[in-house]
PDB file of C-alpha atoms in Angstrom:
ATOM      1  CA  MET A   1      50.243  14.289 -75.840  1.00 51.00           C
ATOM      2  CA  MET A   2      47.412  11.920 -74.979  1.00 54.00           C
ATOM      3  CA  THR A   3      46.440   9.112 -77.253  1.00 58.00           C
ATOM      4  CA  LEU A   4      42.633   8.710 -77.457  1.00 60.00           C
ATOM      5  CA  THR A   5      41.382   5.226 -77.850  1.00 59.00           C
ATOM      6  CA  ARG A   6      38.134   4.101 -79.147  1.00 59.00           C
ATOM      7  CA  TYR A   7      35.673   2.171 -77.098  1.00 56.00           C
ATOM      8  CA  PRO A   8      34.454  -0.657 -79.142  1.00 55.00           C
ATOM      9  CA  ALA A   9      30.774  -1.020 -79.212  1.00 52.00           C
ATOM     10  CA  SER A  10      29.718  -3.747 -77.300  1.00 49.00           C
ATOM     11  CA  GLU A  11      27.505  -6.463 -78.277  1.00 50.00           C
ATOM     12  CA  ALA A  12      24.133  -5.157 -80.019  1.00 50.00           C
ATOM     13  CA  THR A  13      22.233  -3.141 -77.701  1.00 48.00           C
ATOM     14  CA  PRO A  14      18.755  -1.829 -78.023  1.00 53.00           C
ATOM     15  CA  TRP A  15      19.694   1.719 -76.886  1.00 55.00           C
ATOM     16  CA  SER A  16      22.296   4.217 -78.329  1.00 59.00           C
ATOM     17  CA  PRO A  17      25.835   3.402 -77.269  1.00 59.00           C
ATOM     18  CA  ALA A  18      26.647   7.038 -77.111  1.00 61.00           C
ATOM     19  CA  GLU A  19      24.229   7.563 -74.038  1.00 59.00           C
ATOM     20  CA  ARG A  20      25.865   4.809 -72.273  1.00 59.00           C
ATOM     21  CA  LEU A  21      29.369   6.400 -72.821  1.00 63.00           C
ATOM     22  CA  SER A  22      28.317   9.766 -71.799  1.00 66.00           C
ATOM     23  CA  SER A  23      29.149   9.497 -68.211  1.00 68.00           C
ATOM     24  CA  LEU A  24      32.491   8.101 -69.041  1.00 72.00           C
ATOM     25  CA  ARG A  25      33.014  10.998 -71.448  1.00 68.00           C
ATOM     26  CA  GLN A  26      32.178  13.376 -68.711  1.00 67.00           C
ATOM     27  CA  GLU A  27      34.781  11.736 -66.568  1.00 72.00           C
ATOM     28  CA  MET A  28      37.357  12.101 -69.213  1.00 70.00           C
ATOM     29  CA  ASP A  29      36.480  15.664 -69.896  1.00 66.00           C
ATOM     30  CA  ARG A  30      37.271  16.167 -66.142  1.00 65.00           C
ATOM     31  CA  LEU A  31      40.449  14.454 -66.353  1.00 69.00           C
ATOM     32  CA  TRP A  32      41.392  16.573 -69.493  1.00 64.00           C
ATOM     33  CA  GLU A  33      40.580  19.664 -67.624  1.00 60.00           C
ATOM     34  CA  LEU A  34      42.977  18.632 -64.870  1.00 64.00           C
ATOM     35  CA  THR A  35      45.611  17.772 -67.239  1.00 63.00           C
ATOM     36  CA  PHE A  36      45.261  20.547 -69.763  1.00 57.00           C
ATOM     37  CA  PRO A  37      43.607  23.526 -68.192  1.00 53.00           C
ATOM     38  CA  GLY A  38      42.235  25.954 -70.565  1.00 47.00           C
ATOM     39  CA  ARG A  39      41.282  23.543 -73.381  1.00 45.00           C
ATOM     40  CA  THR A  40      37.723  23.164 -73.673  1.00 44.00           C
ATOM     41  CA  ALA A  41      35.903  20.210 -72.236  1.00 40.00           C
ATOM     42  CA  SER A  42      34.006  19.812 -75.276  1.00 46.00           C
ATOM     43  CA  PHE A  43      37.006  18.219 -76.803  1.00 50.00           C
ATOM     44  CA  PHE A  44      35.684  14.771 -75.887  1.00 51.00           C
ATOM     45  CA  THR A  45      32.077  15.238 -77.024  1.00 59.00           C
ATOM     46  CA  GLY A  46      30.848  13.085 -80.134  1.00 72.00           C
ATOM     47  CA  TRP A  47      32.432   9.836 -80.958  1.00 81.00           C
ATOM     48  CA  THR A  48      36.164   8.772 -81.921  1.00 86.00           C
ATOM     49  CA  PRO A  49      36.692   6.822 -84.964  1.00 91.00           C
ATOM     50  CA  ALA A  50      39.022   3.683 -84.814  1.00 92.00           C
ATOM     51  CA  LEU A  51      42.252   4.546 -86.326  1.00 94.00           C
ATOM     52  CA  ASP A  52      45.529   2.447 -87.324  1.00 94.00           C
ATOM     53  CA  LEU A  53      48.728   4.109 -87.851  1.00 95.00           C
ATOM     54  CA  TYR A  54      51.604   2.507 -89.889  1.00 96.00           C
ATOM     55  CA  ASP A  55      55.252   3.479 -90.196  1.00 95.00           C
ATOM     56  CA  ALA A  56      56.211   2.861 -93.764  1.00 93.00           C
ATOM     57  CA  ASP A  57      59.955   3.910 -93.667  1.00 89.00           C
ATOM     58  CA  ASP A  58      59.509   7.208 -95.690  1.00 92.00           C
ATOM     59  CA  ARG A  59      56.211   8.040 -94.584  1.00 94.00           C
ATOM     60  CA  LEU A  60      53.411   7.639 -91.866  1.00 95.00           C
ATOM     61  CA  VAL A  61      50.087   6.234 -93.010  1.00 96.00           C
ATOM     62  CA  ALA A  62      46.821   6.587 -91.066  1.00 96.00           C
ATOM     63  CA  LYS A  63      43.830   4.733 -91.735  1.00 96.00           C
ATOM     64  CA  VAL A  64      40.579   5.630 -90.293  1.00 95.00           C
ATOM     65  CA  GLU A  65      37.240   3.768 -90.253  1.00 94.00           C
ATOM     66  CA  LEU A  66      34.381   6.109 -91.361  1.00 94.00           C
ATOM     67  CA  PRO A  67      31.713   4.248 -93.224  1.00 93.00           C
ATOM     68  CA  GLY A  68      29.041   6.017 -94.966  1.00 91.00           C
ATOM     69  CA  MET A  69      30.311   9.775 -94.744  1.00 91.00           C
ATOM     70  CA  ARG A  70      30.215  12.061 -97.436  1.00 91.00           C
ATOM     71  CA  ARG A  71      33.683  13.590 -98.440  1.00 91.00           C
ATOM     72  CA  GLU A  72      32.772  17.162 -97.845  1.00 92.00           C
ATOM     73  CA  ASP A  73      31.689  16.064 -94.270  1.00 92.00           C
ATOM     74  CA  ILE A  74      35.478  15.076 -93.383  1.00 94.00           C
ATOM     75  CA  GLU A  75      37.861  17.659 -92.243  1.00 94.00           C
ATOM     76  CA  ILE A  76      41.617  16.973 -91.928  1.00 95.00           C
ATOM     77  CA  SER A  77      44.108  19.366 -90.476  1.00 94.00           C
ATOM     78  CA  TYR A  78      47.579  19.230 -89.056  1.00 93.00           C
ATOM     79  CA  GLN A  79      49.167  21.618 -86.696  1.00 90.00           C
ATOM     80  CA  GLU A  80      52.485  21.289 -84.370  1.00 88.00           C
ATOM     81  CA  GLY A  81      52.928  17.530 -84.897  1.00 90.00           C
ATOM     82  CA  VAL A  82      49.079  16.565 -84.331  1.00 93.00           C
ATOM     83  CA  LEU A  83      46.817  15.230 -87.048  1.00 94.00           C
ATOM     84  CA  ASN A  84      43.526  16.412 -86.299  1.00 93.00           C
ATOM     85  CA  LEU A  85      40.341  14.830 -87.914  1.00 93.00           C
ATOM     86  CA  THR A  86      36.743  16.155 -87.413  1.00 92.00           C
ATOM     87  CA  GLY A  87      33.320  15.687 -89.147  1.00 92.00           C
ATOM     88  CA  GLU A  88      30.021  14.888 -88.654  1.00 88.00           C
ATOM     89  CA  ARG A  89      27.720  12.204 -89.607  1.00 82.00           C
ATOM     90  CA  ALA A  90      23.691  12.342 -89.281  1.00 73.00           C
ATOM     91  CA  PRO A  91      21.742   9.189 -88.643  1.00 67.00           C
ATOM     92  CA  GLU A  92      20.849   7.597 -91.638  1.00 65.00           C
ATOM     93  CA  ALA A  93      17.220   7.878 -90.715  1.00 57.00           C
ATOM     94  CA  ALA A  94      17.446  11.560 -90.365  1.00 60.00           C
ATOM     95  CA  GLN A  95      19.511  11.911 -93.602  1.00 60.00           C
ATOM     96  CA  GLN A  96      16.806  10.471 -95.725  1.00 61.00           C
ATOM     97  CA  GLY A  97      14.146  12.746 -94.460  1.00 60.00           C
ATOM     98  CA  LYS A  98      11.241  10.397 -94.707  1.00 61.00           C
ATOM     99  CA  GLU A  99       8.847   8.969 -92.324  1.00 69.00           C
ATOM    100  CA  ILE A 100      11.261   6.458 -90.738  1.00 73.00           C
ATOM    101  CA  GLN A 101      11.343   5.162 -87.219  1.00 74.00           C
ATOM    102  CA  PRO A 102      14.642   3.982 -85.826  1.00 74.00           C
ATOM    103  CA  TYR A 103      14.107   0.538 -84.594  1.00 75.00           C
ATOM    104  CA  ARG A 104      17.552  -0.505 -83.371  1.00 77.00           C
ATOM    105  CA  THR A 105      20.908   1.250 -83.867  1.00 78.00           C
ATOM    106  CA  GLU A 106      24.406   0.441 -82.790  1.00 82.00           C
ATOM    107  CA  ARG A 107      26.081   3.072 -85.086  1.00 82.00           C
ATOM    108  CA  PHE A 108      27.575   6.224 -84.074  1.00 79.00           C
ATOM    109  CA  SER A 109      26.292   9.438 -85.092  1.00 78.00           C
ATOM    110  CA  GLY A 110      26.854  13.107 -84.682  1.00 83.00           C
ATOM    111  CA  LYS A 111      30.028  14.932 -84.506  1.00 88.00           C
ATOM    112  CA  PHE A 112      33.467  13.011 -84.330  1.00 89.00           C
ATOM    113  CA  GLN A 113      36.907  14.195 -83.470  1.00 88.00           C
ATOM    114  CA  ARG A 114      40.112  12.518 -83.418  1.00 90.00           C
ATOM    115  CA  SER A 115      43.645  13.945 -82.791  1.00 90.00           C
ATOM    116  CA  LEU A 116      46.723  12.102 -83.043  1.00 92.00           C
ATOM    117  CA  ALA A 117      50.178  13.131 -81.942  1.00 92.00           C
ATOM    118  CA  LEU A 118      52.588  11.696 -84.703  1.00 93.00           C
ATOM    119  CA  PRO A 119      55.617  10.059 -83.548  1.00 92.00           C
ATOM    120  CA  VAL A 120      57.937  11.833 -86.083  1.00 92.00           C
ATOM    121  CA  PRO A 121      58.014  15.304 -87.658  1.00 92.00           C
ATOM    122  CA  VAL A 122      56.333  15.212 -91.189  1.00 94.00           C
ATOM    123  CA  GLN A 123      56.232  17.288 -94.290  1.00 93.00           C
ATOM    124  CA  VAL A 124      53.017  19.231 -94.089  1.00 92.00           C
ATOM    125  CA  ASP A 125      52.989  20.186 -97.757  1.00 93.00           C
ATOM    126  CA  GLY A 126      53.209  16.429 -98.852  1.00 94.00           C
ATOM    127  CA  ILE A 127      50.109  15.175 -96.749  1.00 95.00           C
ATOM    128  CA  GLN A 128      47.720  13.459 -98.869  1.00 96.00           C
ATOM    129  CA  ALA A 129      44.324  12.007 -97.939  1.00 96.00           C
ATOM    130  CA  THR A 130      41.888   9.822 -99.877  1.00 96.00           C
ATOM    131  CA  TYR A 131      38.536   8.277 -98.880  1.00 96.00           C
ATOM    132  CA  LYS A 132      37.531   4.986-100.487  1.00 95.00           C
ATOM    133  CA  ASP A 133      35.219   2.189 -99.239  1.00 94.00           C
ATOM    134  CA  GLY A 134      34.509   4.019 -96.050  1.00 94.00           C
ATOM    135  CA  ILE A 135      38.263   4.062 -95.046  1.00 95.00           C
ATOM    136  CA  LEU A 136      40.038   7.581 -94.963  1.00 96.00           C
ATOM    137  CA  THR A 137      43.825   7.155 -95.599  1.00 96.00           C
ATOM    138  CA  VAL A 138      46.121   9.860 -94.856  1.00 96.00           C
ATOM    139  CA  GLU A 139      49.663   9.657 -96.138  1.00 96.00           C
ATOM    140  CA  MET A 140      52.296  11.764 -94.634  1.00 96.00           C
ATOM    141  CA  PRO A 141      55.982  11.752 -95.756  1.00 95.00           C
ATOM    142  CA  LYS A 142      58.450  11.934 -93.054  1.00 94.00           C
ATOM    143  CA  SER A 143      60.560  15.043 -92.853  1.00 91.00           C
ATOM    144  CA  GLU A 144      64.302  14.413 -93.982  1.00 85.00           C
ATOM    145  CA  GLU A 145      65.492  14.264 -90.596  1.00 81.00           C
ATOM    146  CA  ALA A 146      62.869  11.788 -89.580  1.00 77.00           C
ATOM    147  CA  LYS A 147      63.804   9.251 -92.324  1.00 77.00           C
ATOM    148  CA  PRO A 148      65.728   6.337 -91.252  1.00 74.00           C
ATOM    149  CA  HIS A 149      69.409   7.165 -90.985  1.00 74.00           C
ATOM    150  CA  ARG A 150      72.416   6.828 -88.565  1.00 77.00           C
ATOM    151  CA  VAL A 151      74.017   9.278 -86.713  1.00 76.00           C
ATOM    152  CA  GLU A 152      77.689   8.961 -85.608  1.00 83.00           C
ATOM    153  CA  VAL A 153      78.153  10.560 -82.276  1.00 86.00           C
ATOM    154  CA  SER A 154      81.607  11.242 -81.525  1.00 86.00           C
ATOM    155  CA  VAL A 155      82.749  10.515 -77.891  1.00 87.00           C
ATOM    156  CA  SER A 156      85.600  12.346 -76.777  1.00 79.00           C
TER     157      SER A 156
ATOM    158  CA  MET B   1      13.316 -14.924 -74.580  1.00 41.00           C
ATOM    159  CA  SER B   2      12.566 -16.640 -78.106  1.00 43.00           C
ATOM    160  CA  LEU B   3      12.440 -14.655 -81.107  1.00 46.00           C
ATOM    161  CA  THR B   4      12.344 -17.257 -83.566  1.00 50.00           C
ATOM    162  CA  PHE B   5       9.006 -16.395 -84.707  1.00 56.00           C
ATOM    163  CA  ALA B   6       9.112 -12.539 -84.346  1.00 61.00           C
ATOM    164  CA  PRO B   7       7.271 -10.970 -87.167  1.00 66.00           C
ATOM    165  CA  ARG B   8       9.939  -8.078 -87.318  1.00 72.00           C
ATOM    166  CA  PRO B   9      13.355  -8.499 -88.559  1.00 75.00           C
ATOM    167  CA  HIS B  10      16.180  -8.892 -85.925  1.00 73.00           C
ATOM    168  CA  PHE B  11      19.627  -9.435 -85.716  1.00 70.00           C
ATOM    169  CA  LYS B  12      21.987 -11.571 -83.852  1.00 69.00           C
ATOM    170  CA  SER B  13      24.347 -10.050 -81.568  1.00 64.00           C
ATOM    171  CA  SER B  14      27.029 -12.721 -81.576  1.00 66.00           C
ATOM    172  CA  ALA B  15      29.466 -13.706 -84.340  1.00 65.00           C
ATOM    173  CA  THR B  16      28.323 -16.851 -86.014  1.00 68.00           C
ATOM    174  CA  THR B  17      31.669 -17.547 -87.485  1.00 75.00           C
ATOM    175  CA  PRO B  18      34.823 -17.565 -85.462  1.00 76.00           C
ATOM    176  CA  GLY B  19      37.375 -15.352 -86.230  1.00 78.00           C
ATOM    177  CA  THR B  20      35.225 -12.612 -87.857  1.00 84.00           C
ATOM    178  CA  ALA B  21      34.210  -8.916 -86.752  1.00 86.00           C
ATOM    179  CA  LEU B  22      30.592  -8.276 -86.162  1.00 88.00           C
ATOM    180  CA  PRO B  23      29.751  -5.176 -88.269  1.00 91.00           C
ATOM    181  CA  GLN B  24      27.784  -2.274 -86.491  1.00 89.00           C
ATOM    182  CA  SER B  25      24.355  -1.968 -87.908  1.00 90.00           C
ATOM    183  CA  GLU B  26      21.249   0.188 -87.702  1.00 88.00           C
ATOM    184  CA  LEU B  27      17.616  -0.993 -88.373  1.00 89.00           C
ATOM    185  CA  SER B  28      14.771   1.416 -89.030  1.00 87.00           C
ATOM    186  CA  GLU B  29      11.230   0.844 -89.869  1.00 86.00           C
ATOM    187  CA  THR B  30       9.616   2.782 -92.843  1.00 85.00           C
ATOM    188  CA  PRO B  31       5.783   2.575 -93.670  1.00 83.00           C
ATOM    189  CA  ASP B  32       6.515  -0.013 -96.330  1.00 85.00           C
ATOM    190  CA  GLY B  33       9.423  -1.946 -94.975  1.00 87.00           C
ATOM    191  CA  PHE B  34      12.782  -1.952 -93.088  1.00 90.00           C
ATOM    192  CA  GLU B  35      16.035  -0.111 -93.858  1.00 90.00           C
ATOM    193  CA  LEU B  36      19.015  -2.106 -92.532  1.00 92.00           C
ATOM    194  CA  PHE B  37      22.375  -0.293 -92.635  1.00 93.00           C
ATOM    195  CA  VAL B  38      25.510  -2.457 -92.034  1.00 94.00           C
ATOM    196  CA  GLU B  39      29.117  -0.880 -91.596  1.00 94.00           C
ATOM    197  CA  MET B  40      31.403  -2.511 -93.836  1.00 94.00           C
ATOM    198  CA  PRO B  41      34.602  -0.326 -93.895  1.00 95.00           C
ATOM    199  CA  GLY B  42      37.298  -1.489 -96.328  1.00 94.00           C
ATOM    200  CA  VAL B  43      35.054  -3.831 -98.141  1.00 95.00           C
ATOM    201  CA  THR B  44      34.577  -3.475-101.895  1.00 94.00           C
ATOM    202  CA  ARG B  45      31.631  -4.698-103.876  1.00 94.00           C
ATOM    203  CA  GLU B  46      33.331  -7.845-105.089  1.00 95.00           C
ATOM    204  CA  ASN B  47      34.143  -8.735-101.709  1.00 95.00           C
ATOM    205  CA  LEU B  48      30.623  -8.542-100.329  1.00 96.00           C
ATOM    206  CA  GLY B  49      28.198 -11.434-100.059  1.00 95.00           C
ATOM    207  CA  VAL B  50      24.561 -11.163 -99.281  1.00 95.00           C
ATOM    208  CA  THR B  51      22.434 -14.363 -99.200  1.00 93.00           C
ATOM    209  CA  ILE B  52      19.150 -15.117 -97.982  1.00 91.00           C
ATOM    210  CA  GLU B  53      18.172 -18.772 -97.035  1.00 89.00           C
ATOM    211  CA  ASN B  54      15.203 -19.975 -94.972  1.00 85.00           C
ATOM    212  CA  GLY B  55      14.476 -16.200 -93.857  1.00 84.00           C
ATOM    213  CA  LEU B  56      18.050 -16.013 -92.631  1.00 88.00           C
ATOM    214  CA  LEU B  57      19.837 -12.877 -94.265  1.00 91.00           C
ATOM    215  CA  ARG B  58      23.693 -13.350 -94.052  1.00 92.00           C
ATOM    216  CA  ILE B  59      26.012 -10.720 -94.797  1.00 93.00           C
ATOM    217  CA  THR B  60      29.835 -11.288 -95.314  1.00 94.00           C
ATOM    218  CA  GLY B  61      32.584  -8.846 -96.341  1.00 94.00           C
ATOM    219  CA  LYS B  62      36.114  -9.703 -97.053  1.00 93.00           C
ATOM    220  CA  ARG B  63      38.883  -7.293 -96.154  1.00 90.00           C
ATOM    221  CA  GLU B  64      41.945  -7.319 -98.393  1.00 86.00           C
ATOM    222  CA  GLY B  65      45.013  -5.532 -98.699  1.00 82.00           C
ATOM    223  CA  THR B  66      48.574  -5.450 -96.956  1.00 87.00           C
ATOM    224  CA  PRO B  67      49.427  -2.947 -94.269  1.00 90.00           C
ATOM    225  CA  PRO B  68      51.380  -0.103 -95.850  1.00 92.00           C
ATOM    226  CA  GLY B  69      54.001  -0.514 -93.143  1.00 93.00           C
ATOM    227  CA  ALA B  70      54.984  -1.425 -89.452  1.00 94.00           C
ATOM    228  CA  PRO B  71      51.927  -0.982 -87.330  1.00 94.00           C
ATOM    229  CA  VAL B  72      52.369   1.966 -84.582  1.00 93.00           C
ATOM    230  CA  LEU B  73      48.804   1.844 -83.509  1.00 92.00           C
ATOM    231  CA  ARG B  74      46.178  -0.484 -84.248  1.00 92.00           C
ATOM    232  CA  GLU B  75      42.447  -0.060 -83.387  1.00 91.00           C
ATOM    233  CA  LEU B  76      40.676  -1.321 -86.598  1.00 90.00           C
ATOM    234  CA  SER B  77      38.985  -4.773 -86.104  1.00 84.00           C
ATOM    235  CA  GLN B  78      40.818  -7.342 -88.038  1.00 83.00           C
ATOM    236  CA  GLY B  79      39.576 -10.045 -90.139  1.00 85.00           C
ATOM    237  CA  ASP B  80      36.502 -10.317 -92.168  1.00 92.00           C
ATOM    238  CA  PHE B  81      32.846  -9.280 -91.156  1.00 93.00           C
ATOM    239  CA  ALA B  82      30.023 -11.613 -90.971  1.00 93.00           C
ATOM    240  CA  ARG B  83      26.647 -11.058 -89.400  1.00 91.00           C
ATOM    241  CA  GLU B  84      23.210 -12.786 -89.611  1.00 90.00           C
ATOM    242  CA  PHE B  85      19.855 -11.394 -89.554  1.00 89.00           C
ATOM    243  CA  ARG B  86      16.528 -13.170 -89.068  1.00 87.00           C
ATOM    244  CA  LEU B  87      14.123 -11.537 -91.366  1.00 86.00           C
ATOM    245  CA  GLY B  88      10.801 -12.536 -89.698  1.00 81.00           C
ATOM    246  CA  SER B  89       7.534 -13.333 -91.526  1.00 81.00           C
ATOM    247  CA  THR B  90       6.612 -10.045 -92.845  1.00 83.00           C
ATOM    248  CA  ILE B  91       9.586  -9.355 -95.547  1.00 87.00           C
ATOM    249  CA  ASP B  92       9.262  -9.918 -99.129  1.00 89.00           C
ATOM    250  CA  THR B  93      12.414 -11.693 -99.671  1.00 88.00           C
ATOM    251  CA  GLY B  94      12.239 -11.482-103.368  1.00 89.00           C
ATOM    252  CA  ARG B  95      12.202  -7.784-103.508  1.00 92.00           C
ATOM    253  CA  ILE B  96      15.167  -7.069-101.152  1.00 93.00           C
ATOM    254  CA  SER B  97      17.645  -4.508-102.788  1.00 94.00           C
ATOM    255  CA  ALA B  98      21.205  -3.634-101.489  1.00 94.00           C
ATOM    256  CA  VAL B  99      23.527  -0.642-102.097  1.00 95.00           C
ATOM    257  CA  LEU B 100      27.295  -0.426-100.816  1.00 95.00           C
ATOM    258  CA  GLU B 101      28.543   3.054-100.756  1.00 94.00           C
ATOM    259  CA  GLN B 102      31.630   4.148 -98.820  1.00 94.00           C
ATOM    260  CA  GLY B 103      31.705   1.190 -96.740  1.00 94.00           C
ATOM    261  CA  LEU B 104      28.156   1.511 -95.795  1.00 95.00           C
ATOM    262  CA  LEU B 105      25.808  -1.189 -96.976  1.00 95.00           C
ATOM    263  CA  ARG B 106      22.183  -0.364 -97.274  1.00 94.00           C
ATOM    264  CA  LEU B 107      19.421  -3.073 -97.621  1.00 94.00           C
ATOM    265  CA  THR B 108      15.836  -2.173 -98.368  1.00 93.00           C
ATOM    266  CA  LEU B 109      13.473  -4.765 -96.962  1.00 92.00           C
ATOM    267  CA  PRO B 110       9.882  -4.422 -98.307  1.00 92.00           C
ATOM    268  CA  LYS B 111       7.080  -5.678 -96.377  1.00 88.00           C
ATOM    269  CA  LEU B 112       4.652  -8.121 -97.729  1.00 86.00           C
ATOM    270  CA  PRO B 113       1.413  -6.499 -98.913  1.00 81.00           C
ATOM    271  CA  GLN B 114      -0.557  -7.911 -96.245  1.00 70.00           C
ATOM    272  CA  SER B 115      -0.756  -5.414 -93.511  1.00 59.00           C
ATOM    273  CA  GLN B 116      -4.502  -5.071 -93.730  1.00 63.00           C
ATOM    274  CA  LEU B 117      -6.662  -6.866 -91.203  1.00 74.00           C
ATOM    275  CA  ARG B 118      -8.165  -9.883 -92.753  1.00 79.00           C
ATOM    276  CA  ARG B 119     -10.961 -11.921 -91.305  1.00 86.00           C
ATOM    277  CA  ILE B 120     -10.895 -15.301 -91.920  1.00 87.00           C
ATOM    278  CA  PRO B 121     -14.388 -16.979 -92.203  1.00 87.00           C
ATOM    279  CA  LEU B 122     -15.071 -20.166 -89.950  1.00 89.00           C
ATOM    280  CA  GLN B 123     -16.108 -23.235 -92.336  1.00 90.00           C
ATOM    281  CA  GLU B 124     -19.205 -25.208 -91.979  1.00 87.00           C
ATOM    282  CA  ALA B 125     -18.583 -28.365 -90.281  1.00 78.00           C
TER     283      ALA B 125
END
């Protein structure tokens, strides 16, 4: 499984960073198609929020930077060892619906998707997610066999 | 290009304080002012600083909290946020308001009521 990395927005630019990345995204789509044929190329459209993953002995903790979202616009799912985050953010100007002219923007808007292959198996029923101060925190308790323990391997 | 006397607000593209992260921002113009959005994920109201001095708007955000475990993957920017914005000559600095919601700071920068064309009469010598 691949791990996606976020492209840090460069210094302030007068145009949308998303446009500048579109050709790179197309390249990545092509690569993805080559590696995993059958999966849709649209996998990479949109933007990918920055993510931290921590190993806290009995659980994994993911922290995702998603400033200015509404709770209902964030979707979290888990399947076969992969944590999947999707959502959408409209540009602030459009959200307000008033006569407003974008002047300069560095922020990402539109759909985002982030998939993360987890390093250890987790207990699906115990996954908990919170959203506070623009940070999404997903706590995933490790399954029993994944918790730190020692296995004696007998050598004959 | 010198923007020192630009009438509209503009923001600095480089960190003014070493070791701080530059928050991503968005600036839009409305009929009666400007709306400035600054991304401050992980910053609480108590840890946010907004100051205006000599037409320079300075926004700082302190990020607290200890990592919950050993890092496996780290992409979030580290350290505190800091960014400066030059407000220009058309903003009414006395009426600026700010709201912080889910790590997104929204500043409303009203224009001074002087948008109408004014003729300045030439005085008799």
